[in-house]
Short mmCIF file of C-alpha atoms and ligand atoms in Angstrom, two decimals:
data_model
loop_
_atom_site.label_atom_id
_atom_site.label_comp_id
_atom_site.label_asym_id
_atom_site.label_seq_id
_atom_site.Cartn_x
_atom_site.Cartn_y
_atom_site.Cartn_z
CA MET D 49 10.24 11.39 -35.05
CA ASN D 50 7.92 10.43 -32.17
CA HIS D 51 6.76 7.38 -33.59
CA PHE D 52 7.17 4.22 -31.50
CA HIS D 53 5.89 0.64 -31.16
CA ALA D 54 4.55 1.51 -27.55
CA LEU D 55 4.07 4.50 -25.66
CA ILE D 56 4.07 4.08 -21.81
CA LEU D 57 2.48 6.87 -19.93
CA GLY D 58 4.22 7.13 -16.34
CA GLY D 59 7.69 6.63 -15.48
CA GLY D 60 7.15 5.13 -12.08
CA ALA D 61 7.90 1.60 -10.96
CA ALA D 62 5.46 -0.29 -13.15
CA GLY D 63 6.08 2.02 -16.30
CA LEU D 64 9.70 1.55 -16.26
CA MET D 65 9.67 -2.21 -15.62
CA CYS D 66 7.41 -2.51 -18.67
CA ALA D 67 9.74 -0.41 -20.81
CA ILE D 68 12.70 -2.44 -19.78
CA GLU D 69 11.01 -5.74 -20.61
CA ALA D 70 9.71 -4.44 -23.99
CA GLY D 71 13.02 -2.73 -24.83
CA LYS D 72 14.80 -6.14 -24.20
CA ARG D 73 12.69 -7.68 -26.78
CA GLY D 74 13.73 -4.97 -29.31
CA ARG D 75 10.56 -3.01 -29.26
CA PRO D 76 11.09 0.69 -29.73
CA VAL D 77 9.40 2.18 -26.74
CA ALA D 78 9.09 5.54 -25.06
CA VAL D 79 8.23 6.50 -21.34
CA LEU D 80 6.30 9.73 -21.16
CA GLU D 81 6.56 11.10 -17.66
CA ARG D 82 4.95 14.47 -16.62
CA ALA D 83 7.42 15.16 -13.85
CA ASP D 84 10.85 16.62 -14.12
CA ARG D 85 12.46 13.33 -13.07
CA LEU D 86 11.47 9.61 -13.09
CA GLY D 87 10.28 7.50 -10.11
CA ASN D 88 9.35 10.17 -7.41
CA LYS D 89 7.48 7.65 -5.50
CA ILE D 90 10.19 5.27 -5.49
CA LEU D 91 12.58 7.67 -3.99
CA ILE D 92 10.26 8.57 -1.02
CA SER D 93 9.25 4.82 -0.41
CA GLY D 94 10.16 2.82 2.52
CA GLY D 95 11.29 5.72 4.45
CA GLY D 96 13.87 6.51 1.81
CA ARG D 97 15.24 2.93 1.64
CA CYS D 98 12.55 1.44 -0.64
CA ASN D 99 10.88 -1.66 0.64
CA PHE D 100 11.50 -3.15 -3.06
CA THR D 101 9.72 -6.60 -2.65
CA ASN D 102 8.75 -9.17 -0.03
CA ILE D 103 9.99 -12.66 -0.16
CA HIS D 104 6.70 -14.19 1.04
CA CYS D 105 4.62 -12.69 -1.68
CA GLN D 106 1.53 -14.42 -2.27
CA PRO D 107 -1.89 -13.58 -4.01
CA GLU D 108 -3.62 -13.21 -0.54
CA HIS D 109 -1.35 -10.21 0.16
CA PHE D 110 -3.31 -8.18 -2.22
CA LEU D 111 -6.90 -6.74 -2.32
CA SER D 112 -8.87 -6.67 -5.47
CA ALA D 113 -12.58 -7.20 -6.44
CA ASN D 114 -11.18 -10.37 -8.19
CA PRO D 115 -8.57 -11.90 -5.74
CA HIS D 116 -7.49 -14.31 -8.58
CA PHE D 117 -6.56 -11.70 -11.03
CA VAL D 118 -2.90 -11.31 -9.63
CA LYS D 119 -1.98 -14.93 -9.77
CA SER D 120 -0.68 -15.13 -13.25
CA ALA D 121 1.46 -11.94 -13.36
CA LEU D 122 2.83 -12.67 -9.90
CA ALA D 123 3.74 -16.21 -10.81
CA ARG D 124 5.55 -15.11 -13.95
CA TYR D 125 7.72 -12.22 -12.23
CA THR D 126 8.59 -13.34 -8.69
CA PRO D 127 10.36 -11.61 -5.74
CA ALA D 128 13.56 -13.76 -6.76
CA ASP D 129 13.33 -12.38 -10.28
CA PHE D 130 13.70 -8.76 -8.78
CA ILE D 131 16.22 -9.73 -6.20
CA SER D 132 18.51 -10.99 -8.87
CA LEU D 133 18.18 -7.62 -10.84
CA VAL D 134 19.21 -6.02 -7.36
CA GLU D 135 22.04 -8.43 -7.15
CA LYS D 136 23.29 -7.78 -10.63
CA HIS D 137 23.61 -4.24 -9.92
CA LYS D 138 25.43 -4.91 -6.61
CA ILE D 139 22.84 -3.16 -4.59
CA PRO D 140 23.31 -4.09 -0.91
CA TYR D 141 20.03 -4.83 0.88
CA HIS D 142 18.61 -6.60 3.97
CA GLU D 143 15.42 -8.18 5.37
CA LYS D 144 13.99 -5.81 7.85
CA THR D 145 11.20 -7.79 9.13
CA LEU D 146 8.41 -10.24 7.73
CA GLY D 147 10.17 -10.91 4.48
CA GLN D 148 10.50 -7.10 3.82
CA LEU D 149 13.64 -6.38 1.68
CA PHE D 150 15.09 -2.88 1.94
CA CYS D 151 18.01 -1.13 0.38
CA ASP D 152 20.91 -0.68 2.85
CA ARG D 153 21.79 2.80 1.39
CA CYS D 154 18.84 4.50 -0.24
CA ALA D 155 16.02 4.18 -2.61
CA HIS D 156 18.06 5.97 -5.35
CA ASP D 157 19.74 2.70 -5.68
CA ILE D 158 16.50 1.15 -7.29
CA LEU D 159 15.88 4.27 -9.42
CA ASP D 160 19.51 3.98 -10.76
CA LEU D 161 18.96 0.27 -11.35
CA LEU D 162 15.70 1.02 -13.39
CA GLY D 163 17.61 3.83 -15.38
CA GLU D 164 20.50 1.63 -16.33
CA GLU D 165 18.18 -1.08 -17.43
CA CYS D 166 16.20 1.31 -19.56
CA ARG D 167 19.41 2.62 -21.02
CA ALA D 168 20.71 -0.89 -21.88
CA ALA D 169 17.27 -1.78 -23.41
CA GLY D 170 17.16 1.36 -25.59
CA VAL D 171 14.25 3.00 -23.97
CA SER D 172 13.51 6.48 -24.93
CA ILE D 173 12.53 8.88 -22.11
CA PHE D 174 10.50 11.95 -22.25
CA LEU D 175 10.29 14.00 -19.09
CA ASN D 176 7.95 17.11 -18.45
CA ALA D 177 5.48 15.36 -20.77
CA LYS D 178 2.19 16.83 -19.71
CA ILE D 179 -0.34 15.05 -21.77
CA GLN D 180 -3.38 17.00 -22.90
CA GLU D 181 -5.15 14.62 -25.21
CA VAL D 182 -5.19 10.87 -26.13
CA VAL D 183 -7.12 9.87 -29.29
CA ARG D 184 -7.17 6.53 -31.09
CA THR D 185 -7.22 6.71 -34.94
CA THR D 186 -5.61 3.80 -36.64
CA GLU D 187 -3.18 3.97 -33.70
CA PHE D 188 -2.87 6.05 -30.44
CA VAL D 189 -1.93 9.70 -30.75
CA VAL D 190 -0.82 11.21 -27.59
CA ARG D 191 -0.42 14.97 -27.34
CA SER D 192 1.55 16.97 -25.00
CA ALA D 193 1.78 20.71 -24.67
CA ASN D 194 4.67 20.87 -27.23
CA ALA D 195 4.87 17.40 -28.90
CA GLU D 196 2.84 14.67 -30.69
CA PHE D 197 3.64 10.96 -30.09
CA ARG D 198 2.17 8.12 -32.00
CA ALA D 199 2.32 4.19 -31.49
CA PRO D 200 0.01 1.29 -32.15
CA THR D 201 0.25 0.17 -28.43
CA LEU D 202 -0.45 2.46 -25.32
CA VAL D 203 0.42 1.32 -21.73
CA VAL D 204 -1.10 3.34 -18.90
CA ALA D 205 1.14 3.33 -15.81
CA THR D 206 0.18 6.78 -14.36
CA GLY D 207 -0.47 5.41 -10.72
CA GLY D 208 -3.30 6.24 -8.24
CA LEU D 209 -4.30 9.29 -6.31
CA SER D 210 -1.89 9.18 -3.36
CA ILE D 211 0.30 12.04 -2.38
CA PRO D 212 -0.80 14.57 -4.76
CA LYS D 213 1.99 17.02 -3.93
CA ILE D 214 4.26 14.76 -5.68
CA GLY D 215 2.08 14.68 -8.86
CA ALA D 216 -0.62 11.93 -8.41
CA THR D 217 -3.63 12.61 -10.69
CA SER D 218 -6.72 10.86 -11.76
CA PHE D 219 -5.41 10.69 -15.38
CA GLY D 220 -5.42 6.95 -15.53
CA TYR D 221 -9.04 6.63 -14.40
CA ASP D 222 -10.06 9.41 -16.67
CA LEU D 223 -8.40 7.57 -19.68
CA ALA D 224 -10.07 4.33 -18.73
CA ARG D 225 -13.39 6.20 -18.77
CA GLN D 226 -12.74 7.74 -22.03
CA PHE D 227 -12.28 4.25 -23.64
CA GLY D 228 -15.42 2.90 -21.79
CA LEU D 229 -13.91 0.95 -19.11
CA LYS D 230 -15.24 0.27 -15.72
CA ILE D 231 -13.65 1.78 -12.69
CA ARG D 232 -13.93 0.33 -9.13
CA ASP D 233 -14.23 3.73 -7.11
CA PRO D 234 -10.96 4.52 -5.56
CA TRP D 235 -10.31 4.88 -1.95
CA PRO D 236 -7.06 5.76 0.06
CA GLY D 237 -5.23 2.56 1.60
CA LEU D 238 -2.34 2.22 3.91
CA VAL D 239 -3.52 5.27 5.68
CA PRO D 240 -3.54 6.69 9.22
CA LEU D 241 -7.09 6.92 10.72
CA VAL D 242 -8.62 9.96 12.39
CA LEU D 243 -10.65 9.60 15.56
CA GLU D 244 -13.79 11.25 16.44
CA ALA D 245 -13.45 14.39 18.73
CA GLU D 246 -14.30 12.34 21.83
CA ASP D 247 -11.75 9.73 21.35
CA ARG D 248 -9.20 12.29 20.33
CA SER D 249 -9.48 14.06 23.63
CA ARG D 250 -9.26 10.71 25.37
CA TYR D 251 -6.15 9.35 23.67
CA CYS D 252 -4.28 11.71 21.27
CA ASP D 253 -2.21 13.59 24.09
CA LEU D 254 -0.54 9.97 24.05
CA ALA D 255 0.85 10.79 20.50
CA GLY D 256 4.03 8.68 20.19
CA VAL D 257 2.98 5.69 22.30
CA SER D 258 2.79 2.39 20.55
CA ALA D 259 1.91 -1.02 21.13
CA GLU D 260 1.75 -4.51 19.53
CA VAL D 261 -1.98 -5.35 18.82
CA ILE D 262 -4.19 -7.18 16.61
CA ALA D 263 -6.40 -4.96 14.46
CA SER D 264 -9.37 -6.51 12.73
CA CYS D 265 -12.27 -5.39 10.55
CA ASP D 266 -14.22 -6.98 7.63
CA GLY D 267 -12.95 -10.42 8.51
CA ARG D 268 -9.37 -9.34 8.21
CA GLN D 269 -6.63 -9.13 11.02
CA PHE D 270 -3.13 -7.88 11.20
CA HIS D 271 -0.81 -8.51 14.20
CA GLU D 272 1.70 -5.78 14.25
CA ARG D 273 2.32 -2.35 16.09
CA MET D 274 -0.16 0.34 16.50
CA LEU D 275 0.90 4.01 17.00
CA ILE D 276 -1.00 6.83 18.62
CA THR D 277 -0.81 10.03 16.65
CA HIS D 278 -2.05 13.55 17.35
CA ARG D 279 -5.22 13.04 15.44
CA GLY D 280 -5.78 9.20 15.76
CA LEU D 281 -4.12 5.96 15.07
CA SER D 282 -1.41 4.82 12.72
CA GLY D 283 1.47 2.33 12.70
CA PRO D 284 1.64 -0.89 10.64
CA ALA D 285 -1.35 -2.79 12.05
CA ILE D 286 -3.66 0.34 11.48
CA LEU D 287 -2.13 1.09 8.08
CA GLN D 288 -3.15 -2.57 7.08
CA ILE D 289 -6.36 -2.57 8.31
CA SER D 290 -7.21 0.88 6.79
CA SER D 291 -7.31 -0.56 3.29
CA TYR D 292 -10.09 -2.87 4.44
CA TRP D 293 -11.95 -0.23 6.49
CA LYS D 294 -15.11 1.63 5.22
CA LYS D 295 -17.55 3.98 7.11
CA PRO D 296 -19.52 3.09 9.23
CA HIS D 297 -17.95 -0.05 10.44
CA PRO D 298 -15.96 -0.07 13.58
CA ILE D 299 -12.27 -1.40 13.94
CA ARG D 300 -11.65 -3.94 16.59
CA ILE D 301 -8.20 -3.65 18.33
CA ASP D 302 -6.86 -6.50 20.74
CA LEU D 303 -4.61 -4.69 23.16
CA SER D 304 -3.31 -7.88 24.64
CA PRO D 305 -2.94 -10.53 21.86
CA GLY D 306 -2.87 -14.04 22.95
CA ARG D 307 -2.20 -12.87 26.63
CA GLU D 308 -4.77 -13.24 29.51
CA LEU D 309 -4.32 -10.04 31.66
CA THR D 310 -6.57 -10.93 34.53
CA ALA D 311 -5.12 -14.59 34.86
CA ILE D 312 -3.37 -13.69 38.16
CA PHE D 313 -6.61 -13.07 39.95
CA ARG D 314 -7.67 -16.70 39.70
CA ASP D 315 -5.22 -17.06 42.52
CA PRO D 316 -7.44 -16.80 45.72
CA LYS D 317 -4.53 -15.10 47.59
CA ALA D 318 -4.06 -12.21 44.92
CA LEU D 319 -5.19 -8.84 46.02
CA ARG D 320 -7.79 -7.44 43.82
CA ASN D 321 -7.44 -3.56 43.57
CA LEU D 322 -6.51 -0.98 40.97
CA GLN D 323 -2.85 -1.21 41.80
CA ALA D 324 -2.45 -4.77 41.08
CA LEU D 325 -4.53 -4.50 37.94
CA ARG D 326 -2.50 -1.53 36.78
CA SER D 327 0.73 -3.49 37.40
CA GLU D 328 -0.49 -6.36 35.17
CA LEU D 329 -1.68 -3.95 32.48
CA ARG D 330 1.68 -2.33 32.53
CA LYS D 331 3.38 -5.55 31.67
CA LEU D 332 1.62 -5.33 28.35
CA LEU D 333 1.11 -1.89 27.54
CA PRO D 334 3.37 1.25 27.72
CA ALA D 335 2.72 2.69 31.22
CA ARG D 336 0.95 5.83 29.99
CA LEU D 337 -1.41 3.90 27.79
CA ALA D 338 -2.00 1.21 30.60
CA ASP D 339 -2.85 4.00 33.01
CA ARG D 340 -5.11 5.83 30.55
CA TRP D 341 -7.09 2.57 29.88
CA LEU D 342 -7.62 1.94 33.54
CA GLU D 343 -8.91 5.57 34.07
CA LEU D 344 -11.24 5.31 31.09
CA HIS D 345 -12.33 1.71 31.59
CA PRO D 346 -12.01 0.63 35.39
CA PRO D 347 -13.57 -2.70 36.14
CA ALA D 348 -17.20 -2.13 37.37
CA SER D 349 -16.33 -4.20 40.52
CA TRP D 350 -13.79 -6.87 41.65
CA THR D 351 -16.04 -9.90 40.95
CA ASN D 352 -14.98 -12.53 38.57
CA ALA D 353 -17.68 -11.54 36.08
CA ALA D 354 -16.58 -7.84 36.17
CA LEU D 355 -12.88 -9.03 35.78
CA ALA D 356 -14.09 -11.12 32.68
CA ASP D 357 -15.79 -8.09 31.22
CA PHE D 358 -12.65 -5.96 31.86
CA GLU D 359 -10.66 -8.70 29.99
CA ASN D 360 -12.93 -8.72 27.11
CA GLN D 361 -12.80 -5.02 26.63
CA VAL D 362 -8.99 -5.14 26.48
CA HIS D 363 -9.25 -7.72 23.62
CA GLN D 364 -12.02 -5.99 21.84
CA TRP D 365 -11.62 -2.12 21.93
CA SER D 366 -14.22 -1.01 19.32
CA ILE D 367 -13.11 2.02 17.77
CA MET D 368 -15.35 4.02 15.23
CA PRO D 369 -12.95 6.17 13.12
CA ALA D 370 -14.11 9.54 12.00
CA GLY D 371 -12.20 9.07 8.71
CA THR D 372 -8.69 8.58 7.39
CA GLU D 373 -6.01 11.17 6.65
CA GLY D 374 -6.92 10.86 2.88
CA TYR D 375 -4.74 10.64 -0.18
CA GLU D 376 -2.37 13.32 1.27
CA LYS D 377 -1.11 10.56 3.63
CA ALA D 378 -2.21 7.42 2.05
CA GLU D 379 0.71 5.11 0.63
CA VAL D 380 -1.51 3.64 -2.04
CA THR D 381 -4.78 4.09 -3.78
CA ALA D 382 -7.14 0.96 -3.66
CA GLY D 383 -9.78 0.29 -6.34
CA GLY D 384 -9.00 1.52 -9.80
CA VAL D 385 -9.44 0.02 -13.37
CA ASP D 386 -11.76 -2.92 -12.89
CA THR D 387 -9.82 -6.10 -13.63
CA SER D 388 -12.69 -7.81 -15.45
CA GLU D 389 -11.71 -5.30 -18.37
CA LEU D 390 -7.97 -6.75 -18.47
CA SER D 391 -6.29 -9.89 -19.42
CA ALA D 392 -4.56 -11.24 -16.21
CA LYS D 393 -1.86 -12.45 -18.48
CA THR D 394 -0.82 -9.42 -20.55
CA MET D 395 -2.75 -6.52 -18.80
CA GLU D 396 -4.26 -5.60 -22.19
CA CYS D 397 -7.82 -4.45 -22.38
CA ARG D 398 -10.30 -6.94 -23.71
CA LYS D 399 -12.50 -4.20 -25.31
CA VAL D 400 -9.65 -2.06 -26.67
CA PRO D 401 -6.72 -4.02 -28.19
CA GLY D 402 -3.32 -2.27 -27.90
CA LEU D 403 -4.31 -0.55 -24.65
CA PHE D 404 -2.81 -1.69 -21.52
CA PHE D 405 -2.95 -0.90 -17.81
CA ILE D 406 -0.34 -1.69 -15.26
CA GLY D 407 0.66 -0.95 -11.69
CA GLU D 408 -1.32 1.03 -9.08
CA VAL D 409 -3.99 2.46 -11.51
CA VAL D 410 -5.50 -1.20 -11.68
CA ASP D 411 -7.78 -2.44 -8.93
CA VAL D 412 -5.13 -4.38 -7.19
CA THR D 413 -3.45 -2.90 -3.87
CA GLY D 414 -0.93 -4.83 -1.83
CA HIS D 415 -0.51 -5.03 1.91
CA LEU D 416 2.12 -2.90 3.60
CA GLY D 417 5.58 -4.52 3.32
CA GLY D 418 6.98 -4.37 -0.33
CA PHE D 419 3.94 -6.05 -2.00
CA ASN D 420 2.93 -2.84 -3.95
CA PHE D 421 6.27 -2.68 -5.68
CA GLN D 422 6.20 -6.45 -6.43
CA TRP D 423 2.68 -5.87 -8.17
CA ALA D 424 4.27 -2.94 -9.98
CA TRP D 425 7.16 -5.04 -11.27
CA ALA D 426 5.01 -8.31 -11.95
CA SER D 427 2.37 -6.29 -13.84
CA GLY D 428 4.83 -4.22 -15.66
CA SER D 429 6.75 -7.09 -16.63
CA ALA D 430 3.58 -8.94 -17.90
CA GLY D 431 2.64 -5.72 -20.00
CA GLY D 432 6.31 -5.41 -21.19
CA ARG D 433 6.39 -9.08 -22.59
CA ALA D 434 3.15 -8.67 -24.26
CA VAL D 435 3.39 -5.07 -26.16
C1 LIG C 123 5.27 7.54 1.01
C2 LIG C 123 5.00 6.30 0.16
C3 LIG C 123 5.86 5.13 0.64
C4 LIG C 123 5.77 3.85 -0.07
N1 LIG C 123 6.59 2.95 0.30
C5 LIG C 123 6.74 1.83 -0.54
C6 LIG C 123 7.53 0.75 -0.09
O1 LIG C 123 8.41 0.80 0.63
N2 LIG C 123 7.15 -0.63 -0.65
C7 LIG C 123 6.13 -0.82 -1.70
O2 LIG C 123 6.11 -1.82 -2.05
N3 LIG C 123 5.27 0.23 -1.94
C8 LIG C 123 5.36 1.42 -1.35
N4 LIG C 123 4.60 2.52 -1.67
C9 LIG C 123 3.62 2.19 -2.84
C10 LIG C 123 4.39 2.23 -4.09
O3 LIG C 123 5.17 3.51 -4.18
C11 LIG C 123 3.45 2.29 -5.37
O4 LIG C 123 2.44 1.33 -5.03
C12 LIG C 123 4.12 2.31 -6.51
O5 LIG C 123 5.04 3.35 -6.75
C13 LIG C 123 3.11 2.23 -7.72
O6 LIG C 123 3.80 2.23 -8.90
P1 LIG C 123 3.08 2.91 -10.36
O7 LIG C 123 4.25 2.91 -11.22
O8 LIG C 123 1.84 2.13 -10.56
O9 LIG C 123 2.66 4.16 -9.91
P2 LIG C 123 3.61 5.50 -9.59
O10 LIG C 123 4.87 5.06 -8.84
O11 LIG C 123 2.71 6.48 -8.87
O12 LIG C 123 4.18 6.24 -10.91
C14 LIG C 123 3.15 6.72 -11.53
C15 LIG C 123 3.93 7.85 -12.48
O13 LIG C 123 3.13 8.52 -13.46
C16 LIG C 123 3.46 9.76 -13.58
N5 LIG C 123 2.26 10.37 -14.16
C17 LIG C 123 0.96 10.59 -13.47
N6 LIG C 123 0.13 11.13 -14.27
C18 LIG C 123 0.76 11.38 -15.60
C19 LIG C 123 0.29 11.89 -16.81
N7 LIG C 123 -0.84 12.32 -17.00
N8 LIG C 123 1.31 11.81 -17.87
C20 LIG C 123 2.50 11.15 -17.67
N9 LIG C 123 2.96 10.76 -16.38
C21 LIG C 123 2.14 10.90 -15.34
C22 LIG C 123 3.67 10.28 -12.22
O14 LIG C 123 4.41 11.45 -12.00
C23 LIG C 123 4.45 8.90 -11.76
O15 LIG C 123 5.93 9.05 -12.01
C24 LIG C 123 4.86 3.75 -1.10
C25 LIG C 123 3.94 4.86 -1.49
C26 LIG C 123 4.16 6.14 -0.86
C27 LIG C 123 3.31 7.12 -1.08
#
């Protein structure tokens, strides 16, 4: 009974897209999902409105040990392809900022779309499928607590380690290891940073204060907002740079992007004192952060050189985070199945024909802004066209 052409492990964004593409091609496919419903992560995405793609999606919006790997799949399934699906289902959406497309109503619209497309494509879905074992005989045999499934093709779409409380597991990495595939050690990405105790006591009582900054690290920089939290820093600029951060490197923050704070003091008539400097700083930063900055980093004197040092410090705040908030709060897991093991066109393993890896379990991680779903759609579609 449970014999299919392809078994897809994981009913998230990538697995469902793969099932739809394969089903449309007449392939008998089954999705095995361990939770009691599909797409849990879709439902909590984008603050409940699912940032389902980004119209400016390009390969440079992704981290991977091989930055070229994403090119083929992204070129063959574009944001326009997913938008046409959204429009076919008459889902209202809007661009929030920087090309990020969100549902007007809620993320459930996207899950309903995928469910309807699965039904139309004749996809079989098994929920509560807690897989205990995968073996390869002449075909793949997948055993759950109460059933056995067989197919010549197996697609692993079980995602990464982020948000264990909604069921994230290391299953995909374990299975890759079982088949002798290389893994690039995973780490939490798009995650708030935790400050060392001393910096926490200096800044974290300002929790809730935000400012537009440039955050940089490892040759990358992001010009977006930063938010001070109870334990450290968050907001889009920090989430973005967190994916590139590794201990013990510092993160640099420009608190006054593109603006010279002390320019006014070139006027010989300008008074050089704390009040004048505070008033300049408050034009750029929220008052509480401006005042705190001046308290902690007052200029050494009022000479041109001291003011230049002060200016530099504002543009190059160097922070050494104690760590990150970890997988509990990370939107994605970076690292994963090494792309050198996979065909960039089909996502099939080179060493194990018939075995595919798609979505977040692969060593491909998008920037914040709809890129991770676009990778799930594109890699899922690549797999679905090939199985
Ligand atoms: C809070 C939050 C908000 C986010 N918002 C956005 C956003 O707005 N835009 C964006 O682009 N990205 C967003 N992301 C990232 C995005 O959700 C993921 O990159 C994307 O869901 C990955 O898709 P996937 O199908 O590879 O994995 P997942 O969506 O994680 O799906 C994997 C599925 O496999 C199942 N599974 C796991 N182990 C097993 C097993 N052993 N057997 C069977 N099934 C199993 C899981 O239950 C899950 O349903 C967000 C992530 C989080 C955590």
